[in-house]
mmCIF file of C-alpha atoms in Angstrom:
data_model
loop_
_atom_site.group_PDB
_atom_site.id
_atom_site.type_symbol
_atom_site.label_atom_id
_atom_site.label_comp_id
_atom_site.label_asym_id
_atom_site.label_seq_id
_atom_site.Cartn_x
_atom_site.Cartn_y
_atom_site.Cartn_z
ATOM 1 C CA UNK I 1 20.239 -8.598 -4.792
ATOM 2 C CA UNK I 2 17.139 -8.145 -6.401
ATOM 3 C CA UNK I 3 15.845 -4.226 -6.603
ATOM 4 C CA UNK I 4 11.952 -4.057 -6.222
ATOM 5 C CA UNK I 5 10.278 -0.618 -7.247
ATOM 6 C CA UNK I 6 7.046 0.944 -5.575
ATOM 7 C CA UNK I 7 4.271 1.081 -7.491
ATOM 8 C CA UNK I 8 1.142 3.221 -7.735
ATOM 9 C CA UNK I 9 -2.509 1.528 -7.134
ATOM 10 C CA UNK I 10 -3.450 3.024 -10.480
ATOM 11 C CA UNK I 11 -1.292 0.850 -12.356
ATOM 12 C CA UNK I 12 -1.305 -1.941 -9.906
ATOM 13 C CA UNK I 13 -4.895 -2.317 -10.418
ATOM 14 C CA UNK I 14 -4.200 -3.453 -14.451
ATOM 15 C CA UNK I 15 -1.674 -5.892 -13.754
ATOM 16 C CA UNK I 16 -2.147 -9.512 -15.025
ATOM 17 C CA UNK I 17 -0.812 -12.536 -13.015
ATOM 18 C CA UNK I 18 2.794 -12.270 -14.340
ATOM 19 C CA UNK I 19 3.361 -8.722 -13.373
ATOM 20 C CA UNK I 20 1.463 -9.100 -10.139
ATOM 21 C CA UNK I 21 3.748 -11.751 -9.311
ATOM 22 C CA UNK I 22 6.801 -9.862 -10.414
ATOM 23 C CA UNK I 23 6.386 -7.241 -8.854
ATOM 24 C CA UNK I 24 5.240 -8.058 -5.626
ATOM 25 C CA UNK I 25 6.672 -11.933 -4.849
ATOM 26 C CA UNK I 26 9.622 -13.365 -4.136
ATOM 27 C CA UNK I 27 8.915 -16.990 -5.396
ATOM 28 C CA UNK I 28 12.614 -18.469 -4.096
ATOM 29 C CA UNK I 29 14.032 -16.625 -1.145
ATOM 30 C CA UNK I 30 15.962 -19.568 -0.061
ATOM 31 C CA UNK I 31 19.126 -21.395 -1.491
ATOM 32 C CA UNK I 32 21.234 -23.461 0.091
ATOM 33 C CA UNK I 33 24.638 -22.029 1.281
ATOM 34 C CA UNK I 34 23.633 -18.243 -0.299
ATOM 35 C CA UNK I 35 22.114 -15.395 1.630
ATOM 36 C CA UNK I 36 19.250 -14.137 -1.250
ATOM 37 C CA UNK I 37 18.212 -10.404 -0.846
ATOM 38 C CA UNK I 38 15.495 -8.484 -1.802
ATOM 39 C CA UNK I 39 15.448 -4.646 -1.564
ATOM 40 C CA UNK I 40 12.642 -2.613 -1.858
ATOM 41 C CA UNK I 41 11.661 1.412 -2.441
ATOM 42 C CA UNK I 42 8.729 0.589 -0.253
ATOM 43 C CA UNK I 43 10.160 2.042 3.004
ATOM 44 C CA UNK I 44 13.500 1.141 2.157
ATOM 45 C CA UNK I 45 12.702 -2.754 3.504
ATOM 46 C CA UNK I 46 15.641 -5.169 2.829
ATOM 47 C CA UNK I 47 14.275 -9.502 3.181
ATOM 48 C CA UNK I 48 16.937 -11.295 3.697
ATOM 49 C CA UNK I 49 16.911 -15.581 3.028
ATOM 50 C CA UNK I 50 19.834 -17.373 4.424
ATOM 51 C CA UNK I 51 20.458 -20.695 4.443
ATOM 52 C CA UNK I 52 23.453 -22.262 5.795
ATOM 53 C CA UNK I 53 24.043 -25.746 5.192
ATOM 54 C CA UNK I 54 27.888 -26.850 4.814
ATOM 55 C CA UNK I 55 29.402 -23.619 5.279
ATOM 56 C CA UNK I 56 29.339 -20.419 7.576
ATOM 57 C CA UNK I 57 27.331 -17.292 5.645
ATOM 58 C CA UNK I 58 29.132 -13.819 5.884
ATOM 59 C CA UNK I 59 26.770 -11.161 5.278
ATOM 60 C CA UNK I 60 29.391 -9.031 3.889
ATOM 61 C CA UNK I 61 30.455 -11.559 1.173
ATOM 62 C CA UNK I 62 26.779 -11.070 -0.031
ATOM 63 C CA UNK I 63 25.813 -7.791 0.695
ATOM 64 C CA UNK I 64 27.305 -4.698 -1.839
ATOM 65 C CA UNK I 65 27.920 -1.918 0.428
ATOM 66 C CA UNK I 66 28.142 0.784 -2.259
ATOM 67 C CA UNK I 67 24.495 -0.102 -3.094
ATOM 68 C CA UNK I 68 23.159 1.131 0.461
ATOM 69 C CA UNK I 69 25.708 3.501 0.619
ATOM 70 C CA UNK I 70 27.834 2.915 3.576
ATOM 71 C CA UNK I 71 30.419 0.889 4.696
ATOM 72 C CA UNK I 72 28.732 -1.992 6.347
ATOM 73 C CA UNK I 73 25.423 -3.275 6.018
ATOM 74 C CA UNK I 74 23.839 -1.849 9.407
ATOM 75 C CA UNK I 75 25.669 0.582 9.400
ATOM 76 C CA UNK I 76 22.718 2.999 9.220
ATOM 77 C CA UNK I 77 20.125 -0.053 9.339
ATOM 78 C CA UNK I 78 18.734 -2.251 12.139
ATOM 79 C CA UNK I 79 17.642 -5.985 11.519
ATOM 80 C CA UNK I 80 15.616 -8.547 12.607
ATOM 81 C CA UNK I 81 15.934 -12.941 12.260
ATOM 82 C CA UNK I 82 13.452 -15.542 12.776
ATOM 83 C CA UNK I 83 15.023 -19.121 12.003
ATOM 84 C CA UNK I 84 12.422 -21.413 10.794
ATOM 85 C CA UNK I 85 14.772 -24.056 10.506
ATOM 86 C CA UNK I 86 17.110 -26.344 12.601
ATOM 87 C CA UNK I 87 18.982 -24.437 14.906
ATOM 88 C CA UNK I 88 22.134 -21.882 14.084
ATOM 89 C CA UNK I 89 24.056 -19.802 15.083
ATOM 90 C CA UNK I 90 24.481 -15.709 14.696
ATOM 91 C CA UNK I 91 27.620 -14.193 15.329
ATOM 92 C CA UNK I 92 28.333 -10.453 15.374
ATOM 93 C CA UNK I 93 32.032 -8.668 16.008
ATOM 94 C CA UNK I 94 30.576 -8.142 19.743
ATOM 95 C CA UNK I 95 28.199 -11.308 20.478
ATOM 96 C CA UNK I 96 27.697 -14.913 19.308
ATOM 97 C CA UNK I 97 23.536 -16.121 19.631
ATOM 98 C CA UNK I 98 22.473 -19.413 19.473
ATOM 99 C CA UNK I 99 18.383 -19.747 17.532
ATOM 100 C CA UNK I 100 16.431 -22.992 17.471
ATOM 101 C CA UNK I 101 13.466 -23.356 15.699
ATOM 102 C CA UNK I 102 11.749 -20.098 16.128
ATOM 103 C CA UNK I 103 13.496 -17.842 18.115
ATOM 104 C CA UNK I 104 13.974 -14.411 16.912
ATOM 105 C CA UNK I 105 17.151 -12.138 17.101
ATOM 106 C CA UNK I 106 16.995 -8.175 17.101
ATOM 107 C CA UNK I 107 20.415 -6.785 16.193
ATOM 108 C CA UNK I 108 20.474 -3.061 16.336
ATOM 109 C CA UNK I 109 22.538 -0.250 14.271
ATOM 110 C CA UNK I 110 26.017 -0.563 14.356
ATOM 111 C CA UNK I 111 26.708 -4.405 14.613
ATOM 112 C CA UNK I 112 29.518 -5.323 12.153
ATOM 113 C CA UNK I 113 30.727 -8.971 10.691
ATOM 114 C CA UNK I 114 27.611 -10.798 10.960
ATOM 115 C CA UNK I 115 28.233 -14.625 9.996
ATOM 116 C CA UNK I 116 25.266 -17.223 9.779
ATOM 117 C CA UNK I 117 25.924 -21.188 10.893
ATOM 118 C CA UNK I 118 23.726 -24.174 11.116
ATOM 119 C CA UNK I 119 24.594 -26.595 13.946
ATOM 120 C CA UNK I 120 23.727 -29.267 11.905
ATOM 121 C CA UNK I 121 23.842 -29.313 8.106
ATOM 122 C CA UNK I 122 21.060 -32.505 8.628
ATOM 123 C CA UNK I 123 18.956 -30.211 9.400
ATOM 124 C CA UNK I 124 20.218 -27.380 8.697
ATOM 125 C CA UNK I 125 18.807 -23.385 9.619
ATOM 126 C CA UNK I 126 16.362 -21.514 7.455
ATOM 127 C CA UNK I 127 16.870 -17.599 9.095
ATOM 128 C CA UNK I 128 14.439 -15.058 7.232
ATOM 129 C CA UNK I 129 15.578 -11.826 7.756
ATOM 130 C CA UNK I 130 13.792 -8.127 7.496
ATOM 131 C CA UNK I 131 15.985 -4.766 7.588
ATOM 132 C CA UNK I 132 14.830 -1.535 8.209
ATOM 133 C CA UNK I 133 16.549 1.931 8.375
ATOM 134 C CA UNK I 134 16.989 3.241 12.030
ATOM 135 C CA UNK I 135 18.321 6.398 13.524
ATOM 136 C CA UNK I 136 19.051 5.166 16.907
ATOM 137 C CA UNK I 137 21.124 2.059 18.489
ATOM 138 C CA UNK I 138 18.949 -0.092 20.776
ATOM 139 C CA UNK I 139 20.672 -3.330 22.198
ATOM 140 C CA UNK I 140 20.690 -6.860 20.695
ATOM 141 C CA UNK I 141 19.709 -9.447 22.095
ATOM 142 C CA UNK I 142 17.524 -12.813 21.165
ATOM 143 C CA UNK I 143 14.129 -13.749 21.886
ATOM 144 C CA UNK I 144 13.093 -16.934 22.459
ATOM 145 C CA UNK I 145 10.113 -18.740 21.313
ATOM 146 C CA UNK I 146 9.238 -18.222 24.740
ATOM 147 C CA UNK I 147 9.554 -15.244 25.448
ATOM 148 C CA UNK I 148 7.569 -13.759 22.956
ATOM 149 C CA UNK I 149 4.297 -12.475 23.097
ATOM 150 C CA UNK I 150 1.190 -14.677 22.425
ATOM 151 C CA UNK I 151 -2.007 -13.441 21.345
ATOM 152 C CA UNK I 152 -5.061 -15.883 20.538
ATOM 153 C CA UNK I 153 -7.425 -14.197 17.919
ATOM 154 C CA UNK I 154 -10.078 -15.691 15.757
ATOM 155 C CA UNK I 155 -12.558 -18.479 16.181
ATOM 156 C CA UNK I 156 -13.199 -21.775 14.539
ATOM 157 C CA UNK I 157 -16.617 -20.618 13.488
ATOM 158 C CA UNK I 158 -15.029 -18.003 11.317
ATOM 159 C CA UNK I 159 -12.185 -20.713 10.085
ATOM 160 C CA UNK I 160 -9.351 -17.865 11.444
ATOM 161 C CA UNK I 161 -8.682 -19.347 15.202
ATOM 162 C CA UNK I 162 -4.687 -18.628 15.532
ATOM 163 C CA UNK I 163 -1.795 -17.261 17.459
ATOM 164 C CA UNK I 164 -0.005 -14.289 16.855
ATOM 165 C CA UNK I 165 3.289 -14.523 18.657
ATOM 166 C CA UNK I 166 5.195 -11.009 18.961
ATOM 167 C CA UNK I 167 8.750 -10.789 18.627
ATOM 168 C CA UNK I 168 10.102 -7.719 17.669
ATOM 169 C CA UNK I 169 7.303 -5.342 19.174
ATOM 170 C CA UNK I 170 6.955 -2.798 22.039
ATOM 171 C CA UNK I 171 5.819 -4.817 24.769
ATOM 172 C CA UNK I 172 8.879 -7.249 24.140
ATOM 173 C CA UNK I 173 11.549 -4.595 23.684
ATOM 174 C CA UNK I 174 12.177 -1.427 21.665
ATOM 175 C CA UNK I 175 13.062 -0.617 18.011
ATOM 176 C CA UNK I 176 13.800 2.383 15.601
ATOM 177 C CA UNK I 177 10.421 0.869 13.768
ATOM 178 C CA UNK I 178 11.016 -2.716 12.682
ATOM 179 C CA UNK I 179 8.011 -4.880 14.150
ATOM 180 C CA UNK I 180 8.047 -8.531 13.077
ATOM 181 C CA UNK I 181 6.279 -11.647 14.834
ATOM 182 C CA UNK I 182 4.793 -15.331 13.565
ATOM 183 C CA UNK I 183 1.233 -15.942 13.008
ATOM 184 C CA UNK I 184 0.122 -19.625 12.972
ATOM 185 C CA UNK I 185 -3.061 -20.956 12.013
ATOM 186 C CA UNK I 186 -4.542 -23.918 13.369
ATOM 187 C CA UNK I 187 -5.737 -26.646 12.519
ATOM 188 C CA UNK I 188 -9.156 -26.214 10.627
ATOM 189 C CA UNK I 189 -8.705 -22.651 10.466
ATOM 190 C CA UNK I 190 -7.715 -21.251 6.919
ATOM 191 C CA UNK I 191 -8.203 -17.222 6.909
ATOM 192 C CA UNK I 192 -5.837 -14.463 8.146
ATOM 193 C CA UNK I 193 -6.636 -10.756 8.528
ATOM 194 C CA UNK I 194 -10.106 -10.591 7.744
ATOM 195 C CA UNK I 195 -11.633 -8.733 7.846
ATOM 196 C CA UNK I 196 -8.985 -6.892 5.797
ATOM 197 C CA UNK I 197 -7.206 -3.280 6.856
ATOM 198 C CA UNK I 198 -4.556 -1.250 5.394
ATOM 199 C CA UNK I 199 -2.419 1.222 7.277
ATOM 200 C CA UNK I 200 -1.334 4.272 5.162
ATOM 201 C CA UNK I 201 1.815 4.760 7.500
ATOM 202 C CA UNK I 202 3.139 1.539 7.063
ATOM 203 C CA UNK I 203 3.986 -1.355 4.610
ATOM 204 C CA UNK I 204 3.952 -4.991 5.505
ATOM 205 C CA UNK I 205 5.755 -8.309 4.599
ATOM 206 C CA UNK I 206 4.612 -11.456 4.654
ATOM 207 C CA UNK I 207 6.723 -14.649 4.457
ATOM 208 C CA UNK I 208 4.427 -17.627 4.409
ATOM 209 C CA UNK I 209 5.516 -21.196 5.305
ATOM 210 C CA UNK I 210 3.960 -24.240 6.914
ATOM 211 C CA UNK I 211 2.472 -24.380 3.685
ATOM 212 C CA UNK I 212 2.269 -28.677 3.080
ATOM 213 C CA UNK I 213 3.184 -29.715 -0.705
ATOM 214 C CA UNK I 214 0.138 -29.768 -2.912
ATOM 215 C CA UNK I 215 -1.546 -27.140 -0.525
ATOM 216 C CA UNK I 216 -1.264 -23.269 -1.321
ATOM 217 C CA UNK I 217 -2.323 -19.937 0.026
ATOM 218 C CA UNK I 218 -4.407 -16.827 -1.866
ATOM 219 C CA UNK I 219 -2.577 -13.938 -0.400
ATOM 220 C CA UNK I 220 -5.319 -11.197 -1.042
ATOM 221 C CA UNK I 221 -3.927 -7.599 -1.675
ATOM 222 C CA UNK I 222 -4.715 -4.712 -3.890
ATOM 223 C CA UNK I 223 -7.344 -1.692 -3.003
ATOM 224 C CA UNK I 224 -10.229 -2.510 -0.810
ATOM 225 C CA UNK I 225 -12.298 -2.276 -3.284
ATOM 226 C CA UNK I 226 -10.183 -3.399 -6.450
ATOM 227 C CA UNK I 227 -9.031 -6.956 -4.811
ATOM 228 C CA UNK I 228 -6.467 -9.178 -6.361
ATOM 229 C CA UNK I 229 -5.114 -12.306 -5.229
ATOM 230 C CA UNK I 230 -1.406 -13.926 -5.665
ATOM 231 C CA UNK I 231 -0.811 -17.872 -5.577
ATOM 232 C CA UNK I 232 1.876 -18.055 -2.792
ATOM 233 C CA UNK I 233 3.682 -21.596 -1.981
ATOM 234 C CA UNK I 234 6.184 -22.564 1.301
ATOM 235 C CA UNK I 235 8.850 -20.058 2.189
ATOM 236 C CA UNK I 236 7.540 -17.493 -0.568
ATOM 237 C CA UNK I 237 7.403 -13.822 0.275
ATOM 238 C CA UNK I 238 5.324 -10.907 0.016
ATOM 239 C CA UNK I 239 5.852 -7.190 0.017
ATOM 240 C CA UNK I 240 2.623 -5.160 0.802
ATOM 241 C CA UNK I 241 2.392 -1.435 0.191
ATOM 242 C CA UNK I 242 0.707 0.978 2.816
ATOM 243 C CA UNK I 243 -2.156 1.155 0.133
ATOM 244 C CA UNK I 244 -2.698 -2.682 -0.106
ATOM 245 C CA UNK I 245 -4.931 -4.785 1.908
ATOM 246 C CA UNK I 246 -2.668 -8.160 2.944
ATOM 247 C CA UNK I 247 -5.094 -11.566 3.633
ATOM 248 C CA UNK I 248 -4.494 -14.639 3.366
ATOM 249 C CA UNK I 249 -6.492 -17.935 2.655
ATOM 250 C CA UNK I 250 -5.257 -21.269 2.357
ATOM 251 C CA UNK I 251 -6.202 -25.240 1.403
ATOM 252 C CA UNK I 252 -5.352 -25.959 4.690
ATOM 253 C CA UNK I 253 -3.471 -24.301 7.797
ATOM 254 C CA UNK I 254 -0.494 -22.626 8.068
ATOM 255 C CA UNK I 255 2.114 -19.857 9.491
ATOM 256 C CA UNK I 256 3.787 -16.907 8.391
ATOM 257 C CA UNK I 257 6.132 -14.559 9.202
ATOM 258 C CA UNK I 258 4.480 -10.425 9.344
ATOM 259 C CA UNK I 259 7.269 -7.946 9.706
ATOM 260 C CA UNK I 260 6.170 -3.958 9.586
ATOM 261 C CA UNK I 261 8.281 -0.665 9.042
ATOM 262 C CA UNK I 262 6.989 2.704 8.693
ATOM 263 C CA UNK I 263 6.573 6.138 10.098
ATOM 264 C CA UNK I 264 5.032 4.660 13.578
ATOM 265 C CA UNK I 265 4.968 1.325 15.283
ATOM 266 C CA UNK I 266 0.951 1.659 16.784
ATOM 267 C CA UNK I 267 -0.718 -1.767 16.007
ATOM 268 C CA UNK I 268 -4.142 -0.388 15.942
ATOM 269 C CA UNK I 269 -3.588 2.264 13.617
ATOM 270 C CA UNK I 270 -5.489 0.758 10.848
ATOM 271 C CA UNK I 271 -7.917 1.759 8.570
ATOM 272 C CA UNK I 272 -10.477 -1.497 8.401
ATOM 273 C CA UNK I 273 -12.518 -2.284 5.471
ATOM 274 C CA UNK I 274 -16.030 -3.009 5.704
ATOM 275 C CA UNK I 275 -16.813 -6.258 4.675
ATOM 276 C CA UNK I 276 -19.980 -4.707 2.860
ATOM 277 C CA UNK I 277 -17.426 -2.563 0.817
ATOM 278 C CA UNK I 278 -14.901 -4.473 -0.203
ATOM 279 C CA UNK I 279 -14.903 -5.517 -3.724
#
């Protein structure tokens, strides 16, 4: 498990490209038959990259309990899976779910022996995964592609026409605070979240793929008005302080996963950054 530190905008804002990158991506989150984890002191946010391919992934053989404290990883923690892979299976002491290509599964505080399996190792599952503390036990259960909610934002004019489909948020089903959902860009459209916001109560994640070989994405972050960028590539990830602005643009289209945690789980509450001010 990799241990990633806060850090204060003052510094942030003299980093070079190697600390940037250090501090604040996750260049390989997935390896085949390992669960990689990332844990950070921004909210107490856990990533999770698991990638089943010839065997069955237990989370305990990966996860050391003494590090969070307890005696089993959600123990005092609630968790969230998107599989953008082949499909898989999740199975908890209680429940056994079954996640094709982009269906999400919330599993709340409490569930014990969680084991990850592809149904095919030909095409085998790629589950990201995003932790957050919680305080209260609200059910698990999956939601399907389908079931999600769909948003259309954007406009081809402004090259940022795209769907925002909502897995883990209020009008789907409750949470402690976790939000996470899929954003795909299409075709012709390159930008995401611009014009740019912050939200002091809250950090972000973002877990780009879709991202074709040879293309790339600029993930934008920093203070409004002391910008820096970060060269992302497919299945790289993210980690966005509440003081951060979090934009993307790529060479071409492409998705990515935005989870949130934080003190409240209001989408609007954003501070928005004028595009005459931002620097």
């Amino acid at each position: 498990m990799h241990t990633n530190y806060n850090s204060n905008p003052l510094d942030a804002k003299t980093y070079d490209t190697d600390r940037l990158r250090a501090e604040f991506l996750t260049e390989e989150l997935f390896k085949n038959d390992e669960i990689t984890l990332v844990y950070s002191h921004i909210d107490r946010v856990v990533a999770m990259g698991v990638s089943p391919v010839e065997r069955t992934l237990k989370l305990n053989d990966f996860v050391d309990t003494k590090a969070f404290g307890v005696e089993f990883f959600l123990q005092r923690r609630e968790l969230g899976v998107v599989n953008l892979g082949g499909a898989a299976t999740v199975k908890t002491a209680a429940q056994e779910y079954t996640l094709n290509h982009l269906d999400a599964l919330y599993l709340g505080l409490g569930e014990q022996d969680v084991e990850f399996t592809s149904l095919n190792a030909a095409e085998p599952a790629a589950l990201y995964c995003l932790s957050a503390p919680a305080h209260h036990t609200y059910p698990s259960r999956t939601i399907l592609r389908e079931q999600a909610r769909h948003v259309e934002l954007g406009s081809s004019e402004n090259a940022n026409a795209r769907t925002i489909t909502q897995y883990l948020h209020p009008d789907v089903l409750p949470t402690c605070q976790l939000c996470l959902g899929v954003t795909h860009l299409k075709p012709g459209s390159v930008w995401n979240t611009m014009p740019a916001h912050t939200h002091e109560r809250r950090m972000e994640a973002y877990l780009y793929f879709n991202v074709a070989p040879q293309q790339v994405v600029f993930h934008f972050m920093g203070e409004p008005q002391e910008t820096r960028h970060i060269v992302v590539r497919d299945k790289q990830l993210v980690l966005s302080p509440s003081w951060s602005i979090h934009s993307g643009c790529g060479t071409q289209n492409y998705s990515f996963v935005w989870g949130m945690l934080g003190e409240n789980q209001t989408f609007d509450d954003m501070d928005f950054v004028d595009m005459n001010t931002i620097r």
